[in-house]
Coordinates of C-alpha atoms in Angstrom, one line a residue:
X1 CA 226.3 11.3 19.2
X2 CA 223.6 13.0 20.1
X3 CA 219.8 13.5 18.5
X4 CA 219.2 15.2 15.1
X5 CA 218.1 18.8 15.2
X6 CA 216.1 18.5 12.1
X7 CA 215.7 22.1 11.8
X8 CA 217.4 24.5 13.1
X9 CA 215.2 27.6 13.0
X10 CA 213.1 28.4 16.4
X11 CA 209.7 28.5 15.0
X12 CA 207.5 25.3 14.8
X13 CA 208.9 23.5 11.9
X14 CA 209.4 19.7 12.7
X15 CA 206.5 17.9 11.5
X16 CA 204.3 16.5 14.2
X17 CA 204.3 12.9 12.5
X18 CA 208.2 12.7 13.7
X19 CA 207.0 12.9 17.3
X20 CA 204.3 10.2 17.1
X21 CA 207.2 7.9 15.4
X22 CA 208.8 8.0 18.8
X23 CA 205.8 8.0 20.8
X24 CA 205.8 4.8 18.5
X25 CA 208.8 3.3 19.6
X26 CA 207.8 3.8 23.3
X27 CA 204.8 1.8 22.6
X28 CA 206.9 -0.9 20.7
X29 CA 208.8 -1.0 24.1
X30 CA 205.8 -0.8 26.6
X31 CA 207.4 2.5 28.4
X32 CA 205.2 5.6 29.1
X33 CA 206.6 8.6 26.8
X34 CA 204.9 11.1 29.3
X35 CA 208.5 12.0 30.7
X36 CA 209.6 12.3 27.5
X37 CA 206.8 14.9 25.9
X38 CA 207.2 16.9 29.3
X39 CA 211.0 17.2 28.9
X40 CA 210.0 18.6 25.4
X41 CA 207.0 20.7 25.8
X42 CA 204.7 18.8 24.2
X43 CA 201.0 18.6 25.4
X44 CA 198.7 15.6 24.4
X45 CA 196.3 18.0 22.8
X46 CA 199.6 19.3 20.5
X47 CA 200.3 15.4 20.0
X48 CA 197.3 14.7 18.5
X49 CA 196.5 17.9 16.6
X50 CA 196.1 17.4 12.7
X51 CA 198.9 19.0 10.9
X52 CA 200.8 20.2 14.4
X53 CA 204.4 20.9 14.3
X54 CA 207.6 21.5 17.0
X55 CA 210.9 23.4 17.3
X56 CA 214.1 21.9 16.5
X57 CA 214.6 22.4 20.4
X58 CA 211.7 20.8 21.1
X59 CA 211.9 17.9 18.4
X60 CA 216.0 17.7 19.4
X61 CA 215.0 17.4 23.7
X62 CA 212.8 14.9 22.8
X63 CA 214.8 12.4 20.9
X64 CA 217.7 12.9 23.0
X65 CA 215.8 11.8 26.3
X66 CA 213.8 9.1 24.4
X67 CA 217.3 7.5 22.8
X68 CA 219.0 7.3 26.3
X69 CA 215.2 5.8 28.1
X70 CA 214.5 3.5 25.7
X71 CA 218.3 2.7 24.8
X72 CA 217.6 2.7 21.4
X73 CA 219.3 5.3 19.3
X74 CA 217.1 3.8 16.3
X75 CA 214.4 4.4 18.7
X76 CA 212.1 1.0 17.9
X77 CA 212.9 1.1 13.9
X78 CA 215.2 -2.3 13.6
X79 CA 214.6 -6.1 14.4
X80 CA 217.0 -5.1 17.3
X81 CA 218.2 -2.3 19.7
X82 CA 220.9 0.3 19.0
X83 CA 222.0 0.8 22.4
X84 CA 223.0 4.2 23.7
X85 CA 226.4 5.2 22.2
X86 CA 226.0 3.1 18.8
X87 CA 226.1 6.4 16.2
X88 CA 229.1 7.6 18.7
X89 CA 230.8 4.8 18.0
X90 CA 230.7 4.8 14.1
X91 CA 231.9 8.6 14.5
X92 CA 234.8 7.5 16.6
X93 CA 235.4 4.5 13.9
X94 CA 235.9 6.9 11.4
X95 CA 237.7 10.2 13.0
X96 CA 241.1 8.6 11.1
X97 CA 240.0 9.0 7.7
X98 CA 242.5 10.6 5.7
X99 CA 239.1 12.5 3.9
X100 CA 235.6 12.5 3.9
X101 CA 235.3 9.9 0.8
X102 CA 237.1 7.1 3.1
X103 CA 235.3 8.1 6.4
X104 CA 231.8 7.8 4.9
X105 CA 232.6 4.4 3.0
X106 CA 233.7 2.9 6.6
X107 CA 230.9 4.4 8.1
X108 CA 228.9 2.5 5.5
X109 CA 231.0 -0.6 6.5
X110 CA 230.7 -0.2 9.7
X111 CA 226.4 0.4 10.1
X112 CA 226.3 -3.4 9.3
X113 CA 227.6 -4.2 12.2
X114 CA 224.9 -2.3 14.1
X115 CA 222.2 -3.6 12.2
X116 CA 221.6 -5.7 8.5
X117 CA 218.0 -4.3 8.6
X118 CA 219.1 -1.4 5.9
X119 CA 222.2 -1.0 4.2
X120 CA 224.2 1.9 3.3
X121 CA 226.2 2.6 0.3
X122 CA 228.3 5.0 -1.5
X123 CA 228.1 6.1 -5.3
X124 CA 229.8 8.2 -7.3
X125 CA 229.5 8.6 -11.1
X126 CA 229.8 12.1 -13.5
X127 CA 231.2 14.5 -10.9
X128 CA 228.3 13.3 -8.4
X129 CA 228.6 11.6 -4.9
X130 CA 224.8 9.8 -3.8
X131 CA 224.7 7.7 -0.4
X132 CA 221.7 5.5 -0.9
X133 CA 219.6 3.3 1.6
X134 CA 218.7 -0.2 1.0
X135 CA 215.8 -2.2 3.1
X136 CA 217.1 -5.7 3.6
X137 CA 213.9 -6.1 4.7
X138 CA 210.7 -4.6 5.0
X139 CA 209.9 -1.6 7.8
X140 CA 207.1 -1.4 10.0
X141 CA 205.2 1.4 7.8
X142 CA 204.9 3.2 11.8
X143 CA 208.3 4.2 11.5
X144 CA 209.6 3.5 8.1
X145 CA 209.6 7.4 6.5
X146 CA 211.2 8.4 9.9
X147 CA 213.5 6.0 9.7
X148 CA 214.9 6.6 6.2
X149 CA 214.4 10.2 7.2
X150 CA 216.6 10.1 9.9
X151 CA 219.2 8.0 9.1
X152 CA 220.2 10.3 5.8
X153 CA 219.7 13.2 8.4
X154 CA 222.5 12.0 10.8
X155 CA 225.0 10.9 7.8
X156 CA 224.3 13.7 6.3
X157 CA 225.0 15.4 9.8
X158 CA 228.4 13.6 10.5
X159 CA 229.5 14.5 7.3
X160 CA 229.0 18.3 7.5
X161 CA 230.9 18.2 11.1
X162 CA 233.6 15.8 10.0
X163 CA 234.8 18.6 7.2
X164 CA 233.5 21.4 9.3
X165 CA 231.8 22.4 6.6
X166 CA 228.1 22.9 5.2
X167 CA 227.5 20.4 2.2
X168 CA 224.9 21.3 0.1
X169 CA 222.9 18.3 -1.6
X170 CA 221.7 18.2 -5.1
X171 CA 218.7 16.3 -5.1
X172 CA 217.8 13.7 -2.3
X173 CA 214.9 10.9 -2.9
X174 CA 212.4 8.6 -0.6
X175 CA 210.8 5.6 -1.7
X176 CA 207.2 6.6 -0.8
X177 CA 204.6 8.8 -1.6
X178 CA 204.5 12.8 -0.9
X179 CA 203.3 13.2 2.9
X180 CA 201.6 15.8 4.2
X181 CA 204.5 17.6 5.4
X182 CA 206.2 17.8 2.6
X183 CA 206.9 21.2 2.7
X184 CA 209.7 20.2 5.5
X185 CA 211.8 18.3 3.3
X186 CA 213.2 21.1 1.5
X187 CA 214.5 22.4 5.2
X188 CA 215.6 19.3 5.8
X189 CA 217.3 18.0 2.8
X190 CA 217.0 20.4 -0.6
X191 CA 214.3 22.0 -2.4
X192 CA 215.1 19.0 -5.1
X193 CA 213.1 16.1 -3.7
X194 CA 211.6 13.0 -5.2
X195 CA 209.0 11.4 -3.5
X196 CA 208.3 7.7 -4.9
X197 CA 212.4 6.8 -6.1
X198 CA 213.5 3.5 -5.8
X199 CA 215.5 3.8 -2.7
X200 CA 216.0 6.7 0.0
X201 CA 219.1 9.2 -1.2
X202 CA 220.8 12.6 -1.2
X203 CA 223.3 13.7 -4.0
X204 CA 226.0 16.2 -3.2
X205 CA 229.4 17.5 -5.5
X206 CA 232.1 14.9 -5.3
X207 CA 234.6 17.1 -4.8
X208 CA 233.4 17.2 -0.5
X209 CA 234.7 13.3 -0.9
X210 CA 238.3 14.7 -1.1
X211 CA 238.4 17.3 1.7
X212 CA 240.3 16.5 4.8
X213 CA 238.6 15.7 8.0
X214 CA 238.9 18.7 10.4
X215 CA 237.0 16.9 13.9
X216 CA 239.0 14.4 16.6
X217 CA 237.7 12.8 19.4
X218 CA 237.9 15.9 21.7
X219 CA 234.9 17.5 19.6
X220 CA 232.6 14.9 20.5
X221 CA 229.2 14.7 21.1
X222 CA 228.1 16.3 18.1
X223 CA 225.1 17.9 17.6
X224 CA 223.6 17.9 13.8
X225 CA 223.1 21.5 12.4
X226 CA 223.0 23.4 9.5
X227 CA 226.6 24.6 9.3
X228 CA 226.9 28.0 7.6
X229 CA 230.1 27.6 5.6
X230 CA 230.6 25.5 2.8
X231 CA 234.5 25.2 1.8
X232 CA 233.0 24.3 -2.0
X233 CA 231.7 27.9 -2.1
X234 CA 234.1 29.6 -4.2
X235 CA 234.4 27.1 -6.7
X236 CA 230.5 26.7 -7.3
X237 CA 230.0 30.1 -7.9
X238 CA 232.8 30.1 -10.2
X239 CA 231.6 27.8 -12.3
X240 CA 228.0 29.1 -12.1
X241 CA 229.6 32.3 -12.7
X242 CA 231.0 30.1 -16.5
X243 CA 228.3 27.9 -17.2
X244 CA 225.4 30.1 -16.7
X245 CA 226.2 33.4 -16.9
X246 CA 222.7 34.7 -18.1
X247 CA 221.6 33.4 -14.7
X248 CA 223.7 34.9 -12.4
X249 CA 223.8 38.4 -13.2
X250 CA 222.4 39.4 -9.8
X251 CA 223.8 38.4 -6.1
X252 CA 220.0 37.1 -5.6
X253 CA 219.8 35.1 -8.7
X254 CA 223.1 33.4 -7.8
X255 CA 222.1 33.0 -4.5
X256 CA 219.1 31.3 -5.8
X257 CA 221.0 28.7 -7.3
X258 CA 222.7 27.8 -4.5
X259 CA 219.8 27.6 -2.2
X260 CA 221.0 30.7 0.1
X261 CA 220.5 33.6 0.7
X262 CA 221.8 36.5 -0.4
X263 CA 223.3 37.5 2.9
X264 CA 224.8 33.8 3.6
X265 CA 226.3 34.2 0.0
X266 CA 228.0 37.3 0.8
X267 CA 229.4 36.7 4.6
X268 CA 230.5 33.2 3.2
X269 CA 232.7 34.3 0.4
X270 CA 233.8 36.9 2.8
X271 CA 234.9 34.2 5.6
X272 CA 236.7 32.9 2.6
X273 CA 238.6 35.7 2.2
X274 CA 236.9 36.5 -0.8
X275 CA 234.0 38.3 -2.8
X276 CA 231.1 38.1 -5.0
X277 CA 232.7 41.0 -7.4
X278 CA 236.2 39.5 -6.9
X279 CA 235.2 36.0 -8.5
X280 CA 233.0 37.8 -11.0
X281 CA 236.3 39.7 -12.3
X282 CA 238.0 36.2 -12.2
X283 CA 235.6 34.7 -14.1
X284 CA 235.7 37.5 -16.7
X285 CA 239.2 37.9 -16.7
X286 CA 239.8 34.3 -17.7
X287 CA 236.7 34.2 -20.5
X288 CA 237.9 37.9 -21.9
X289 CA 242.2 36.1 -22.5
X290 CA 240.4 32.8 -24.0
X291 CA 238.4 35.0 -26.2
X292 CA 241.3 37.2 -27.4
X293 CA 243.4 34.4 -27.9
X294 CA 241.2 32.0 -29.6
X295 CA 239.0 34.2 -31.3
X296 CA 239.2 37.1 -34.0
X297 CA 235.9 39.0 -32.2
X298 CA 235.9 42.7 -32.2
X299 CA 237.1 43.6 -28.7
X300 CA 233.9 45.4 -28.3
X301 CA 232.6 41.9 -28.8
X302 CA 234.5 40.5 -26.6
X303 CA 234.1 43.0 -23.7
X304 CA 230.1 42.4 -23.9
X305 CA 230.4 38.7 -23.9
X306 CA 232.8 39.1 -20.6
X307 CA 230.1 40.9 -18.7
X308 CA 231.1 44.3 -19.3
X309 CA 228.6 47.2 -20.8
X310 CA 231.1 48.7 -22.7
X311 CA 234.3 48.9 -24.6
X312 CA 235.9 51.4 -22.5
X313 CA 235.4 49.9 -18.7
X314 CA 236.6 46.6 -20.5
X315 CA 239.8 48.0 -21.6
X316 CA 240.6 49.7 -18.4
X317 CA 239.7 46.1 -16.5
X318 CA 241.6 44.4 -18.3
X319 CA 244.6 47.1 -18.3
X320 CA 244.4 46.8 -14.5
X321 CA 244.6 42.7 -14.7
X322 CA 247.3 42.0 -17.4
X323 CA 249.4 45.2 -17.8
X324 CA 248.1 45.3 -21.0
X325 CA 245.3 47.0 -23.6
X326 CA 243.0 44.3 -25.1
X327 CA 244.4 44.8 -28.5
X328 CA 247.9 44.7 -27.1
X329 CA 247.3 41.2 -25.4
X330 CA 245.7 39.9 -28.5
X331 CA 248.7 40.9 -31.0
X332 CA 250.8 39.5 -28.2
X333 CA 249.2 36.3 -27.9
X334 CA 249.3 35.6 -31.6
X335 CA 253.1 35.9 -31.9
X336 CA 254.1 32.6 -31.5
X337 CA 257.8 31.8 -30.0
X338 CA 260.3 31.3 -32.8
X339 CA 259.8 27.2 -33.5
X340 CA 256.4 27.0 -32.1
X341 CA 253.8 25.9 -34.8
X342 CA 250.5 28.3 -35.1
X343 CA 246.9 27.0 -34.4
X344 CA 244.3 27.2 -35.7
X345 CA 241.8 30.0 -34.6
X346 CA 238.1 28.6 -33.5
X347 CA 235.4 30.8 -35.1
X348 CA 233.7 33.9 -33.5

C-alpha cells in the first residue's frame, strides 16, 4: 500500500506540519531525512518556514521513501514498527469481503494485530456509518494529530478503492484543538469538522457498507485519491431533490450540498447514465401521483408544489409520464377495485 496523497490538487496544499511529523519519526530513529526532503523537493529553508505548505506529489514522494527507509509505515507513531508492507497486508486480508461493511469491520480486526496502540471501530446507528479511533494509550503529542490524521486518511482511502467509488463523509472529528492549518481539513476530510470531540472520526451514508467490493489482488499497490464517482450519487440527489426541495432549485445549490461542484455533479450523473433534469422529473413525477391520490388539492396546486410554474406545463408532463391528464389520473386513482375498502384522504 502505498503513501497517502492527502490532496490531490497540484498547488501547495499539504500543511508543512505533516512534513516535520516525519522529519519527526526520522529523529525518533536516529536516520538523516536529507535523502528523503531531496527525493521530495523540499529545501530546509521551506522546512522551517512558518505556515509553509507542499503538493500532494511532494507530500506523497516523501512519505513513500521515508516508509520504505525507516521501515515504518506508521513512520515513528506506535510503541513499535510497522514494517514495510503492514497496510498491504490488511488490504489483501480483506479483498474477500462479500461488501464494504464486512471488509472494513475485518480491517478493524485485523489493525490489532499490527499494533494495540489505537483501536479501530465500526458504528452504525440512524442510517449513519462512523469509524472511530481509540488511543489505548497516550501519543507522543510530535506525532499524535498526524497520526489520527493519517490513519482515517488511508481507511478512508481503502474504502473509496475497494468499491471504486468516491465516499463522501458527513462530518469527521479530532480530539484536539483547531491547528493552524485548519483550513486543510476540509480538503482532506469534509467541510463538517469538529475540532475538540472525544475521539478521531469520519461519518459517511450507510448505504456504502452494502456495496460490493469491485478491487482483487491484481489492483494492488493502491494509491489513495480522491475518486470522482460516487455510486450513492443518484440516490442522494433524489432524496435532496424530496426532502429539501426549496434548496435545491439550482444545479449550484445542489451541488453545494453535496460538496461538488457543479461540473462533478453533472459529468457524474452523466457516467451514471443519468441527469440532473431526469431525476428532477422523477422526483416530481412521484410527489405530483402521491399528491393526486392522497390529496383533494386543486391540480394547479398540485403542479406548483411539484416544481412546475404553471398548470399547463404540469399537465403536459405529467400527460407525457402516465398516459394520462392530471384530472384523469386522480378520478382514476379514486375508483377503488370492486371489494377494495376506500381510505381515508389526508388533508391538503
Amino acid at each position: 500500500m502505498s503513501s497517502p496523497s492527502f490532496l490531490r490538487p497540484a498547488r501547495a496544499v499539504t500543511p508543512m506540519a505533516f512534513v516535520r511529523a516525519i522529519v519527526k519519526g526520522y529523529e525518533r530513529y536516529g536516520q538523516d531525512p536529507s535523502e528523503a526532503l531531496k527525493v521530495a523537493q523540499i529545501t530546509p529553508r521551506e522546512l522551517a518556514r512558518p505556515g509553509a505548505r507542499v503538493t500532494a506529489a511532494q507530500f506523497e514522494a516523501l512519505s513513500g521513501h521515508a516508509m520504505q527507509e525507516l521501515d515504518d509505515e506508521a513512520l515513528g507513531w506506535f510503541s513499535r514498527r510497522l514494517p514495510w508492507g503492514s497496510y498491504g497486508m490488511l488490504c489483501r486480508a480483506s479483498l474477500t469481503s462479500p461488501d464494504l461493511g464486512v471488509a472494513i469491520k475485518r480491517w478493524c480486526r485485523h489493525h490489532r494485530l499490527l499494533t494495540e496502540d489505537i483501536g479501530l471501530a465500526l458504528e452504525v446507528a440512524g442510517g449513519v456509518a462512523t469509524l472511530r479511533i481509540g488511543e489505548n494509550r497516550p501519543l507522543d503529542p510530535a506525532f499524535r494529530e498526524f497520526c489520527l490524521v493519517t490513519s482515517l486518511r488511508f481507511m478512508h482511502g481503502y474504502m473509496c478503492w475497494a468499491i471504486d467509488s468516491r465516499i463522501s463523509l458527513r462530518q469527521a472529528g479530532f480530539p484536539f484543538p483547531a491547528p493552524a492549518h485548519r483550513d486543510a481539513y476540509a480538503a482532506m476530510f469534509t467541510p463538517e469538522v469538529r475540532f475538540d470531540a472525544a475521539r478521531a472520526s469520519i461519518a459517511f451514508d450507510e448505504r456504502y457498507l452494502a456495496l460490493p467490493l469491485q478491487r482483487d489482488e491484481r489492483a494492488l499497490p493502491l494509491t489513495i485519491l480522491q475518486y470522482r464517482r460516487d455510486r450513492l450519487l443518484g440516490q442522494r440527489v433524489r432524496e435532496l431533490l424530496r426532502s429539501r426541495a426549496a434548496e435545491t432549485t439550482t444545479a449550484e445549490a445542489l451541488a453545494t450540498l453535496l460538496n461538488v461542484s457543479s461540473r462533478t455533479l453533472h459529468r457524474q450523473l452523466q457516467e451514471e447514465g443519468s441527469s440532473l433534469q431526469a431525476l428532477k422529473n422523477e422526483v416530481r413525477h412521484e410527489l405530483a401521483v402521491d399528491l393526486l391520490r392522497r390529496t383533494h388539492r386543486p391540480i394547479k396546486q398540485v403542479a406548483l408544489a411539484a416544481g412546475f410554474r404553471n398548470e399547463k406545463s404540469f399537465s403536459r408532463a405529467f400527460l407525457q409520464w402516465t398516459g394520462l391528464a392530471p384530472r384523469d389520473f386522480r378520478q382514476q386513482a379514486a375508483t377503488p377495485a370492486p371489494g377494495t375498502p376506500r381510505t381515508r384522504d389526508l388533508p391538503p
